[in-house]
XYZ file of C-alpha atoms in Angstrom:
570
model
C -13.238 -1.146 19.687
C -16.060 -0.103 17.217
C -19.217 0.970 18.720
C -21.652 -1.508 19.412
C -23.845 0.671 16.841
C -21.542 0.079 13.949
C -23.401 -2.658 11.548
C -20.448 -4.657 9.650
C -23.209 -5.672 7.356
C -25.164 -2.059 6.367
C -21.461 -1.009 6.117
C -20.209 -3.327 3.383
C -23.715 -3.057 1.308
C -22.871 1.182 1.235
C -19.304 0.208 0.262
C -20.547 -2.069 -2.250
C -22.682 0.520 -3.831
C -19.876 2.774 -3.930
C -17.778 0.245 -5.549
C -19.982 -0.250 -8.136
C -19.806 3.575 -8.549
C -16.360 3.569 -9.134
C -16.040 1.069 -11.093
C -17.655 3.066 -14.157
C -15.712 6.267 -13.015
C -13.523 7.480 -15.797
C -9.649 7.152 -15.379
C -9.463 11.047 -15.591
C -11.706 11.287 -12.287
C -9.733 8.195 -10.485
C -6.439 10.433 -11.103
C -8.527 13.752 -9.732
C -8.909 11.260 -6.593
C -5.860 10.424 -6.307
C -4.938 13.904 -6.251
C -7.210 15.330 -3.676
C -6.219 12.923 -1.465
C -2.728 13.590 -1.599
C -3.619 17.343 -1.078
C -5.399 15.792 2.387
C -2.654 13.788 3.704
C -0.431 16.785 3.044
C -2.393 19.317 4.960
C -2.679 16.336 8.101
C 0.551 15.567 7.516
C 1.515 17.705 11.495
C -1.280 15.919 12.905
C -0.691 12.319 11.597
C 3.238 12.359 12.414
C 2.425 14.071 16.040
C -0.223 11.334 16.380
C 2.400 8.779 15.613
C 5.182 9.716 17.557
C 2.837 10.364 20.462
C 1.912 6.551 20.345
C 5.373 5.402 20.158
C 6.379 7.772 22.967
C 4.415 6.039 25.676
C 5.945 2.862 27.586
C 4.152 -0.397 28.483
C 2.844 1.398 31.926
C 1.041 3.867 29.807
C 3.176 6.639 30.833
C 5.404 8.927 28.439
C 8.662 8.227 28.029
C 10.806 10.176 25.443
C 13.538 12.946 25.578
C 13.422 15.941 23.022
C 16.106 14.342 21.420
C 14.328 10.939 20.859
C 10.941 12.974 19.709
C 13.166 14.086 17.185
C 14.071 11.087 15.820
C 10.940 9.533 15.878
C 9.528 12.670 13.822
C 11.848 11.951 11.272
C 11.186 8.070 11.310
C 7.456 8.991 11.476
C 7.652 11.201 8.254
C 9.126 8.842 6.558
C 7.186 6.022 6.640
C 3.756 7.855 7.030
C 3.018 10.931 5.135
C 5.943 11.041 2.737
C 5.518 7.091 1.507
C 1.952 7.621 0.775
C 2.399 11.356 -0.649
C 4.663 9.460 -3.109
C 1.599 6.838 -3.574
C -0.562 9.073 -4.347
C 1.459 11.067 -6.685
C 2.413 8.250 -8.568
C -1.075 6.764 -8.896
C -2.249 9.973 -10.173
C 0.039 10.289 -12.947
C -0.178 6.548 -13.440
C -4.259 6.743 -13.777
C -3.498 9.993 -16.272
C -0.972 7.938 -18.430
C -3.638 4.995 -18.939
C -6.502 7.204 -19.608
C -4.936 9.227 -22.371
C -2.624 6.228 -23.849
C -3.487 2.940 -22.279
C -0.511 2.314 -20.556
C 1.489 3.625 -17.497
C 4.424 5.779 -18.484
C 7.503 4.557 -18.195
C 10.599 6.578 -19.095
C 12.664 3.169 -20.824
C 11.166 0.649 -22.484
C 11.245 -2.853 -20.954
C 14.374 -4.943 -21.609
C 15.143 -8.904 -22.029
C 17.631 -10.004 -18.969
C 18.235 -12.669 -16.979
C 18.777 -14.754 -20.157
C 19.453 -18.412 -19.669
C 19.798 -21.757 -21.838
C 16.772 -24.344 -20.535
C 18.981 -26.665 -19.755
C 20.536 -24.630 -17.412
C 17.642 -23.164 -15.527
C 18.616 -21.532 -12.331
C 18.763 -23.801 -9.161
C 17.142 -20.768 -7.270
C 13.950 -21.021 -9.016
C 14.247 -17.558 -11.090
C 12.440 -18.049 -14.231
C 15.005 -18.281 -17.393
C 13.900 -14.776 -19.108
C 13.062 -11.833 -17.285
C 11.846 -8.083 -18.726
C 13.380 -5.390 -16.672
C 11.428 -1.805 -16.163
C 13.228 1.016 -14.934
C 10.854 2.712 -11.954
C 13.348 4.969 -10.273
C 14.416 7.873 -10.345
C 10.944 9.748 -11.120
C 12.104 12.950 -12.783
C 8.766 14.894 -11.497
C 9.461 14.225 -8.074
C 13.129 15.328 -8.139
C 14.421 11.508 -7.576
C 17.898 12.767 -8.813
C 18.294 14.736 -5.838
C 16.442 13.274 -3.039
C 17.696 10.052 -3.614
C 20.861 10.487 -5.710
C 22.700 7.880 -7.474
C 19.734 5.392 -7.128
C 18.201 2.993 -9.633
C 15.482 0.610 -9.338
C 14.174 -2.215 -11.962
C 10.904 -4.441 -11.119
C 11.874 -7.740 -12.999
C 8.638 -9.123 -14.443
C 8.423 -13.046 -16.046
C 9.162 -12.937 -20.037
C 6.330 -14.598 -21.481
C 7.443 -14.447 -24.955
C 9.002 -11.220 -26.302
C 8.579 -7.751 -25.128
C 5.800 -7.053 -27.564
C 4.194 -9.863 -25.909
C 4.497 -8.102 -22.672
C 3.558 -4.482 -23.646
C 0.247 -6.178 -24.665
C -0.290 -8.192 -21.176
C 0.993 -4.435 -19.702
C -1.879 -2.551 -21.564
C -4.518 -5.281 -21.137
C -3.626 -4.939 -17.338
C -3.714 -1.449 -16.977
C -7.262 -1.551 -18.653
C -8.716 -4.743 -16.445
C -7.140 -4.265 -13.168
C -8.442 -0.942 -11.769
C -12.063 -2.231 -12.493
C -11.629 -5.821 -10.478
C -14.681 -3.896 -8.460
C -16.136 -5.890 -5.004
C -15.186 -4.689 -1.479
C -11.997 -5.623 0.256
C -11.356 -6.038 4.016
C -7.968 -4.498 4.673
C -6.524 -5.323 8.055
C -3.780 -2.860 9.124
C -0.937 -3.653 11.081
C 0.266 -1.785 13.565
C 4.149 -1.505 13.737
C 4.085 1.276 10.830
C 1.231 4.262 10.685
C 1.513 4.559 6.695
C 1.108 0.346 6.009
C -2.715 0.324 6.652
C -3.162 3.463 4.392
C -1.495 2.462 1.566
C -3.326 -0.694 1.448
C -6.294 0.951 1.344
C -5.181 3.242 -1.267
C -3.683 0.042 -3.041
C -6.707 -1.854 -3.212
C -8.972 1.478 -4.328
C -6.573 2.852 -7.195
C -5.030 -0.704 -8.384
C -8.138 -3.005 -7.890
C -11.135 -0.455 -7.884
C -12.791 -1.677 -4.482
C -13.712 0.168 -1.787
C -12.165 -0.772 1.556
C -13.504 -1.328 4.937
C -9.979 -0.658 7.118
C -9.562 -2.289 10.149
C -6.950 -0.427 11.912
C -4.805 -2.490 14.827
C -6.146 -1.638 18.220
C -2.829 -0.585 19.230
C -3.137 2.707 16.667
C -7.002 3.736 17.951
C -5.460 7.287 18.540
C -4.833 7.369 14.635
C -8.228 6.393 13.659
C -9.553 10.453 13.326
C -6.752 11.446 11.844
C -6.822 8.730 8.829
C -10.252 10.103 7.921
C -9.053 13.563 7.666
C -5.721 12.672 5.798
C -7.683 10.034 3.562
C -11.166 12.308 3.788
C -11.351 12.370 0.000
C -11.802 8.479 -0.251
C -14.451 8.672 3.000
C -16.376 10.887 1.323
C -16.254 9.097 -2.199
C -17.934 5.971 -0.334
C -14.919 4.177 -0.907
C -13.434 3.802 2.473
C -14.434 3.032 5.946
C -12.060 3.033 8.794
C -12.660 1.424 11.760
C -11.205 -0.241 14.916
C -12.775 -3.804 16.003
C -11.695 -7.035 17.357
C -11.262 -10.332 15.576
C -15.408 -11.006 15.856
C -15.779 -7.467 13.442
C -13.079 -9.657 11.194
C -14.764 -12.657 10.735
C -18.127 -10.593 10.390
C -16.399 -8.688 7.694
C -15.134 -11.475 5.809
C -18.358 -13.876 5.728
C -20.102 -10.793 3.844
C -21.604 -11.567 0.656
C -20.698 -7.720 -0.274
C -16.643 -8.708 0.637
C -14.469 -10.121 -2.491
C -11.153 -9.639 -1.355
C -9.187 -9.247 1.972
C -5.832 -8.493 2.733
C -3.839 -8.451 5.867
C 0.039 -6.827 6.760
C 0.635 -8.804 9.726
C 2.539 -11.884 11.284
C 2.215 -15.200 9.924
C 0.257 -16.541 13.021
C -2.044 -13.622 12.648
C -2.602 -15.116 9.271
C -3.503 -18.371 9.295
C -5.668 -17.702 12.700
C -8.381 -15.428 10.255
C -7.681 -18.189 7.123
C -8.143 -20.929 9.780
C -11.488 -19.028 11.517
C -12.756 -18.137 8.357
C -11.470 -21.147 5.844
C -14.837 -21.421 4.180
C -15.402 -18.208 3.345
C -12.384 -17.176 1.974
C -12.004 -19.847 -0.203
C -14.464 -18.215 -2.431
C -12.310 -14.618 -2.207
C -8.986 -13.235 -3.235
C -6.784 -13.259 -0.219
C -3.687 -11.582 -0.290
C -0.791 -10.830 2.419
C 2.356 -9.180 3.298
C 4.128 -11.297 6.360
C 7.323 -10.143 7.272
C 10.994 -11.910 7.233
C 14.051 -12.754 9.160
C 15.715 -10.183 6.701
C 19.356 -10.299 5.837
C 22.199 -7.811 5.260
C 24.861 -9.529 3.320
C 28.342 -7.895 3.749
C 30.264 -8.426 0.434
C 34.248 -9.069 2.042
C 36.429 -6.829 -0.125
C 38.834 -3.724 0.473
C 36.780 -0.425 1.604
C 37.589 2.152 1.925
C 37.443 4.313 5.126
C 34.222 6.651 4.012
C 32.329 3.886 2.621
C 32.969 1.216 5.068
C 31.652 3.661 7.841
C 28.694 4.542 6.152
C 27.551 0.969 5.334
C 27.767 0.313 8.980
C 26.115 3.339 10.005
C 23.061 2.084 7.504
C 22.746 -1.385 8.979
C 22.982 0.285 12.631
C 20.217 2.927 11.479
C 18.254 -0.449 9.686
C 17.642 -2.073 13.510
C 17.452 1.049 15.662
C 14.391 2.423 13.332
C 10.992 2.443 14.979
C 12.733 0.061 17.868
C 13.012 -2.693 14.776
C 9.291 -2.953 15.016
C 9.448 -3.682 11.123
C 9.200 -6.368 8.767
C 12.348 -5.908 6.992
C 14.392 -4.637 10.557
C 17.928 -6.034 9.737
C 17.945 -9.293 11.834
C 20.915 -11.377 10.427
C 23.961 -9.436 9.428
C 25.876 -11.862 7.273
C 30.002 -11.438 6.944
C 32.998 -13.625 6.032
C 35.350 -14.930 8.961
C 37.898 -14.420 6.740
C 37.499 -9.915 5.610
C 40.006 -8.022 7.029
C 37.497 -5.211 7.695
C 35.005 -7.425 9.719
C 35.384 -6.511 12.942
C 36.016 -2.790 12.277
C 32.599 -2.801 10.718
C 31.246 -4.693 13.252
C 32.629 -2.183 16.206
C 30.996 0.592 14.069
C 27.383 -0.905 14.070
C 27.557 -1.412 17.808
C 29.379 2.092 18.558
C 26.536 3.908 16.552
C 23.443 1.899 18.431
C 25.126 2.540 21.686
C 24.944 6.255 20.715
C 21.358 6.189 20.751
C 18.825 6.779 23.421
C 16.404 3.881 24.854
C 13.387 3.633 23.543
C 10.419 2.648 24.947
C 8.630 -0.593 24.259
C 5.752 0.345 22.701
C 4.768 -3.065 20.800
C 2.560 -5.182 22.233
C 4.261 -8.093 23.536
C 7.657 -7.070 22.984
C 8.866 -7.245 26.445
C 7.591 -10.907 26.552
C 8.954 -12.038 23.628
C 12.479 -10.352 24.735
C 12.713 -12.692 27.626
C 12.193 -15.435 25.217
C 14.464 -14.624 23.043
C 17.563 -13.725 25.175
C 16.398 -14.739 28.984
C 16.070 -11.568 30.688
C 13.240 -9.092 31.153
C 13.804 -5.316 30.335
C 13.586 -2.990 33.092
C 12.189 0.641 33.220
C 9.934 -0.244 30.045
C 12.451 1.101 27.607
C 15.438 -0.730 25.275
C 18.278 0.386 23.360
C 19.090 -1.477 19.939
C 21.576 -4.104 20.195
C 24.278 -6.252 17.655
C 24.771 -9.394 18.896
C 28.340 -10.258 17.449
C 29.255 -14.093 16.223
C 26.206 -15.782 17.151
C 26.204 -19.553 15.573
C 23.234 -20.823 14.006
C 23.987 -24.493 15.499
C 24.376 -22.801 18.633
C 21.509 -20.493 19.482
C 19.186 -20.961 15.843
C 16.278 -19.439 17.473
C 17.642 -16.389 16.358
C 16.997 -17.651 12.512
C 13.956 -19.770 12.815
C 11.719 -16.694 13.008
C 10.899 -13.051 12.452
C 12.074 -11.440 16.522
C 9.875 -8.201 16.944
C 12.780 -6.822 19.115
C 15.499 -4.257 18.722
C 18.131 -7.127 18.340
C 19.891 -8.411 15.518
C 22.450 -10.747 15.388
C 26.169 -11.226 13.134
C 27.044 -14.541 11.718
C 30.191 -15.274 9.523
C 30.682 -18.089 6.859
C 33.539 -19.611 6.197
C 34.364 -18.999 2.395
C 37.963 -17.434 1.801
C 37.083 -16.951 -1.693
C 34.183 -14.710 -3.050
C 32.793 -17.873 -5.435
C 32.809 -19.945 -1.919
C 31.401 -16.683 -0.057
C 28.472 -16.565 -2.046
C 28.282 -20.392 -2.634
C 27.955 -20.284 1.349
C 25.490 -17.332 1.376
C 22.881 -18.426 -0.850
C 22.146 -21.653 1.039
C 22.138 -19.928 4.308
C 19.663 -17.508 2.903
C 17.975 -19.339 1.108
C 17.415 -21.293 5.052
C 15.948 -18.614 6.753
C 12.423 -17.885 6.678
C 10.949 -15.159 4.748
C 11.014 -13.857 0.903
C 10.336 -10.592 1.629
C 13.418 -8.486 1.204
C 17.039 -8.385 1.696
C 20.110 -6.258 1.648
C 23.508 -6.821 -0.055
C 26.390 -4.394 0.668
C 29.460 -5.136 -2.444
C 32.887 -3.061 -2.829
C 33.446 -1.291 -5.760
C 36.599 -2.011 -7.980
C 36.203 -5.662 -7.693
C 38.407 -8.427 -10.238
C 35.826 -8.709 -13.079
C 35.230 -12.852 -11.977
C 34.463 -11.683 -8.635
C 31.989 -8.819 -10.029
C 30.348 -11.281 -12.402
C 29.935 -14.274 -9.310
C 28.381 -11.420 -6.788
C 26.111 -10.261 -9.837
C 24.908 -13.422 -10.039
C 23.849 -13.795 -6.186
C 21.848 -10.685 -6.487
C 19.820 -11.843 -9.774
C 19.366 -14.899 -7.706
C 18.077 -14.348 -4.623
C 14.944 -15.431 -3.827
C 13.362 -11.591 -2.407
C 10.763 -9.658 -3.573
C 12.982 -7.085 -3.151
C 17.131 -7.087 -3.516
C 19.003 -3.487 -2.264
C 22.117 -3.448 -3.087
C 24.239 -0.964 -1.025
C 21.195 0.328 0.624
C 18.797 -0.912 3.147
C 15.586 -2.156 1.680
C 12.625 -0.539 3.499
C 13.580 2.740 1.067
C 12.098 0.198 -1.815
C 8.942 0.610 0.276
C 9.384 4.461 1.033
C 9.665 5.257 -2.922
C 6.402 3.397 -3.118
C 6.639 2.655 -6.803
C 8.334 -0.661 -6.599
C 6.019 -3.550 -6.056
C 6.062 -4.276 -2.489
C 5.980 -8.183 -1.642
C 7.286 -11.440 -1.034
C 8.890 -13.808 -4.024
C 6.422 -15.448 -5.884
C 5.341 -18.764 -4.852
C 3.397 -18.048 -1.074
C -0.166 -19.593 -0.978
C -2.671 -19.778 1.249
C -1.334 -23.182 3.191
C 2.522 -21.936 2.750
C 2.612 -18.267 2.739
C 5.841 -17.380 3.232
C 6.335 -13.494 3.089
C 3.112 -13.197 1.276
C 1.320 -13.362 -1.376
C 0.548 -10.691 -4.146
C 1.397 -6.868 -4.165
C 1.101 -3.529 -3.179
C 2.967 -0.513 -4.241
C 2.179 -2.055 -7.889
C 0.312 1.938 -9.321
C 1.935 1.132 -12.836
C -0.285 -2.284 -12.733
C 2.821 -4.343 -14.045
C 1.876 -8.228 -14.655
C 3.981 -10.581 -14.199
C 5.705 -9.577 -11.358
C 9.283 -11.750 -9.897
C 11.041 -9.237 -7.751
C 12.855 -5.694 -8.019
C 16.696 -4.593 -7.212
C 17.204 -1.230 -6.125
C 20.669 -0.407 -6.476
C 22.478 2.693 -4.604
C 26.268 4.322 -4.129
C 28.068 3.077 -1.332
C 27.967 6.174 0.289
C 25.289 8.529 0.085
C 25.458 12.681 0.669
C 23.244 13.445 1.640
C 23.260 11.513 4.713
C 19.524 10.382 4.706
C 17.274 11.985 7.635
C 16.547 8.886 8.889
C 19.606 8.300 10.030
C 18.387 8.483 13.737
C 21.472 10.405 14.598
C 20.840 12.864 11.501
C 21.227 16.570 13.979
C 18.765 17.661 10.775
C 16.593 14.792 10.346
C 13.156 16.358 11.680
C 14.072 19.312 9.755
C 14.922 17.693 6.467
C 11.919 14.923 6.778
C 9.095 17.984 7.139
C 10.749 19.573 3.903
C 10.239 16.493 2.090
C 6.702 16.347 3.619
C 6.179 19.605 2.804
C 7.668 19.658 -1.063
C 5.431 16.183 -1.839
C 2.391 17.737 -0.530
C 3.381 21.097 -2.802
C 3.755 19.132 -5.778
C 0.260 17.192 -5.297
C -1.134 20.859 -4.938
C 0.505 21.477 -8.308
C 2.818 24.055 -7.409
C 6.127 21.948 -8.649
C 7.981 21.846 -4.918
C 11.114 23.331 -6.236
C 11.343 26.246 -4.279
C 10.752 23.592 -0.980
C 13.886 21.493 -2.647
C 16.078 24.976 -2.217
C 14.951 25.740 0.839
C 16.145 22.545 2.697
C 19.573 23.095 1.515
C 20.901 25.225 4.729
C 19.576 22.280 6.552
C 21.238 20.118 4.302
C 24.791 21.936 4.795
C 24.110 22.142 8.687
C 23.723 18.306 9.027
């Protein structure tokens, strides 16, 4: 908890003043920022992932519980998803901030695209708008996309308002406004993930020019010191506090005359408990939110072959073992056909890897309890392994899809369709059931009949995500950190859904509907997240350590060639 010292109010009049500060600060010195900040989280890179994988080492008795081998994994996992996501945020802000400042817009290396183009009278049934403008945002040249994450593409879809000349106008009248929306923002961090509550903070002081008072969740107090020294740039501008209080600091923070904005990564419950506590108050603010999802993998039934089928099994395993599935987008439903030939060989993959892996402990506040909820028995010895459940019926146990499980479990449904037009006739309304707009996951063979290419095409324009990864598992749309991270567009304050708003947004696109982010079936190399990567650590801290290079300005190639023994020994 904060000291009884701290003064919410004296705190948000100094951030105030610094926001007003920044708001007159040139673009030029907003990309320096940027810079020396990613220069900090690279040099606390050691300490932040050792903090983190210290806090997910310990069981609910307090005491440590983790094997050398499991350390390893969870320093891989760690690096991932704190240092190396917001490196990459940082990066890409800076060069974004550079872009605007010398030409008024963010660079982009194609220009947008009409797609998505339907007849008004035949307006989609899913609710995607009729026109859509399409902006390539991955690979990134400068950061050596093409190897690091080879074969991958990603497009944010943004509404067509007209033409695109139309929408290079919104683009460049955005890229002038938004950074100078000014005020203070009250950023409440969850704690599943070390590098969410950062890179909201950095999100609301690059893309909205506020400062930030960050509430970190009590379950990461350990992390508190080392956020000021990996963010100490932003500290010492004024712009950010970080701090550790209890829902009485909240509503303190939130009734302040100096606060315009607030927004919270959390559950939906957590949500509407500060909108309902604080209703008044925020009705006068901008309230944004990223809420989580019962998040599907869709398995495309086709022929595979033997390489590809294995690694698209070993990715959904790896998608519910990571960080224990304390994530928003942990698989949860895996979604097949009754009818693929392949099911149950995929299926016996995905259990045979997660057996493979050690327990973990449970680390998550109320985990254990909400385990014996959701299956009946209590976990013994404070520690769980991840778990498939195999053929579970929504008529039979639906608890399973009426809400987001913060367990390592994940359960396998089939549909019925023999056909792929009744497959995905069958898939979108079961999707389009469960709760959450957040993200989802579509695995599709390759070499499909041109009908059948065309009808899956069409289920991945039209699901209703913020983000659509096909072949891949959608948290990397988070990791690359340049694809606007948030639910589909239509959550508001009394129906939220996934969310409402953006992150991840440094280009300051308008307009936004969702992103796909499309990837090979199989992948080499085999990503170091893969919890059973014998490289992982190894291959994570180069990354870490060629990002943090490249923010120094020293290019990171030479850190590229020296992973590749590491790369060859995995």
């Amino acid at each position: 908890m904060v000291s009884s010292k701290f003064d919410v109010a004296t705190e948000c009049l100094r951030l105030s003043q610094a926001a007003d500060r920044w708001k007159s600060t040139a673009l030029v010195d907003r990309a320096e920022l940027a810079k020396k900040t990613a220069q900090a989280v690279g040099e606390e890179a050691q300490a932040w992932v050792g903090a983190a994988v210290a806090m997910k080492s310990v069981g609910p008795d307090g005491q440590l519980v983790c094997s050398n081998e499991l350390r390893s994994m969870l320093w891989a996992e760690e690096s991932a998803t704190g240092p190396i996501a917001t490196l990459r945020l940082l990066i890409l802000t800076e060069q974004a901030l550079r872009s605007v400042g010398t030409s008024g817009m963010a660079n982009v290396s194609v220009k947008p695209r009409v797609t998505h183009v339907q007849k008004q009278d035949s307006k989609s049934p899913f609710g995607t708008p009729s026109s859509l403008l399409s902006i390539d945002v991955l690979p990134v040249r400068s950061l050596y996309d093409s190897t690091i994450f080879r074969g991958h593409q990603a497009t944010v879809r943004c509404a067509n308002i007209g033409s695109v000349e139309t929408f290079m106008k919104l683009w460049q009248e955005e890229c002038q406004r938004r950074p100078h929306s000014g005020g203070v923002a009250v950023v409440l961090g969850a704690g599943n993930v070390t590098g969410l509550a950062a890179a909201d903070a950095v999100s609301q002081i690059f893309e909205y020019g506020r400062a930030v008072l960050l509430k970190l969740h009590p379950v990461q107090a350990s992390l508190v010191t080392v956020f000021r020294s990996a963010l100490k740039p932003l500290v010492e501008a004024g712009l950010l506090s970080v701090v550790i209080g209890d829902t009485e600091l909240v509503s303190d923070a939130i009734r302040n005359k100096e606060v315009t904005a607030m927004h919270l990564t959390g559950g939906e419950e957590t949500f509407r408990n500060i909108v309902r506590s604080n209703q008044s108050e925020l009705g006068v603010k901008e309230i944004t939110c990223e809420l989580g999802n019962v998040t599907p993998w869709i398995v495309v039934p086709g022929k595979y072959s033997e390489k590809d089928l294995l690694y698209q099994a070993d990715q959904v395993a790896a998608s519910i073992a990571n960080n224990s599935s304390f994530n928003c987008i942990a698989t949860k439903v895996v979604l097949t056909s009754r009818h693929w030939s392949q099911r149950q060989q995929f299926l016996d993959r995905i259990e045979q890897r997660l057996a493979s892996l050690p327990a973990r402990p449970v680390w998550y506040p109320g985990a254990i309890d909400l385990h014996q909820k959701a299956t009946g028995h209590c976990i013994t010895g404070g520690c769980i392994k991840p778990r498939l459940l195999q053929n579970i019926q929504r008529d039979d146990q639906p608890h399973w899809f009426a809400q987001e499980w913060f367990i390592p479990i994940a359960v396998e449904t089939a549909v019925d369709g023999d056909s792929i037009e009744e497959f995905c006739t069958e898939i979108s309304q079961f999707v389009r059931e469960l709760p959450g707009t957040l993200a989802a996951s579509v695995t599709r063979p390759d070499g499909m009949a041109t009908h059948d290419a065309s009808r899956v095409e069409l289920l991945i324009e039209h699901l209703r995500y913020g983000v659509v990864a096909v072949n891949a598992w959608s948290a990397l749309a988070y990791a690359v950190a340049n694809i606007p991270w948030g639910g589909f567009p239509g959550g508001t304050i009394e129906n939220p859904q996934s969310g409402i708003g953006h992150v991840h947004n440094p280009q300051f696109l308008p307009l936004v509907n969702n992103s796909i982010l499309r990837a090979p079936l199989r992948v080499w190399p085999t990503p170091p997240w893969f919890p059973w990567h014998r490289k992982g650590k190894q291959l994570a801290g180069g990354v870490t350590e060629m990002y943090a290079a490249i923010a120094a300005g020293k290019g990171g190639r030479w850190n590229l060639v020296g992973m590749l023994p590491d790369v060859f020994r995995s």
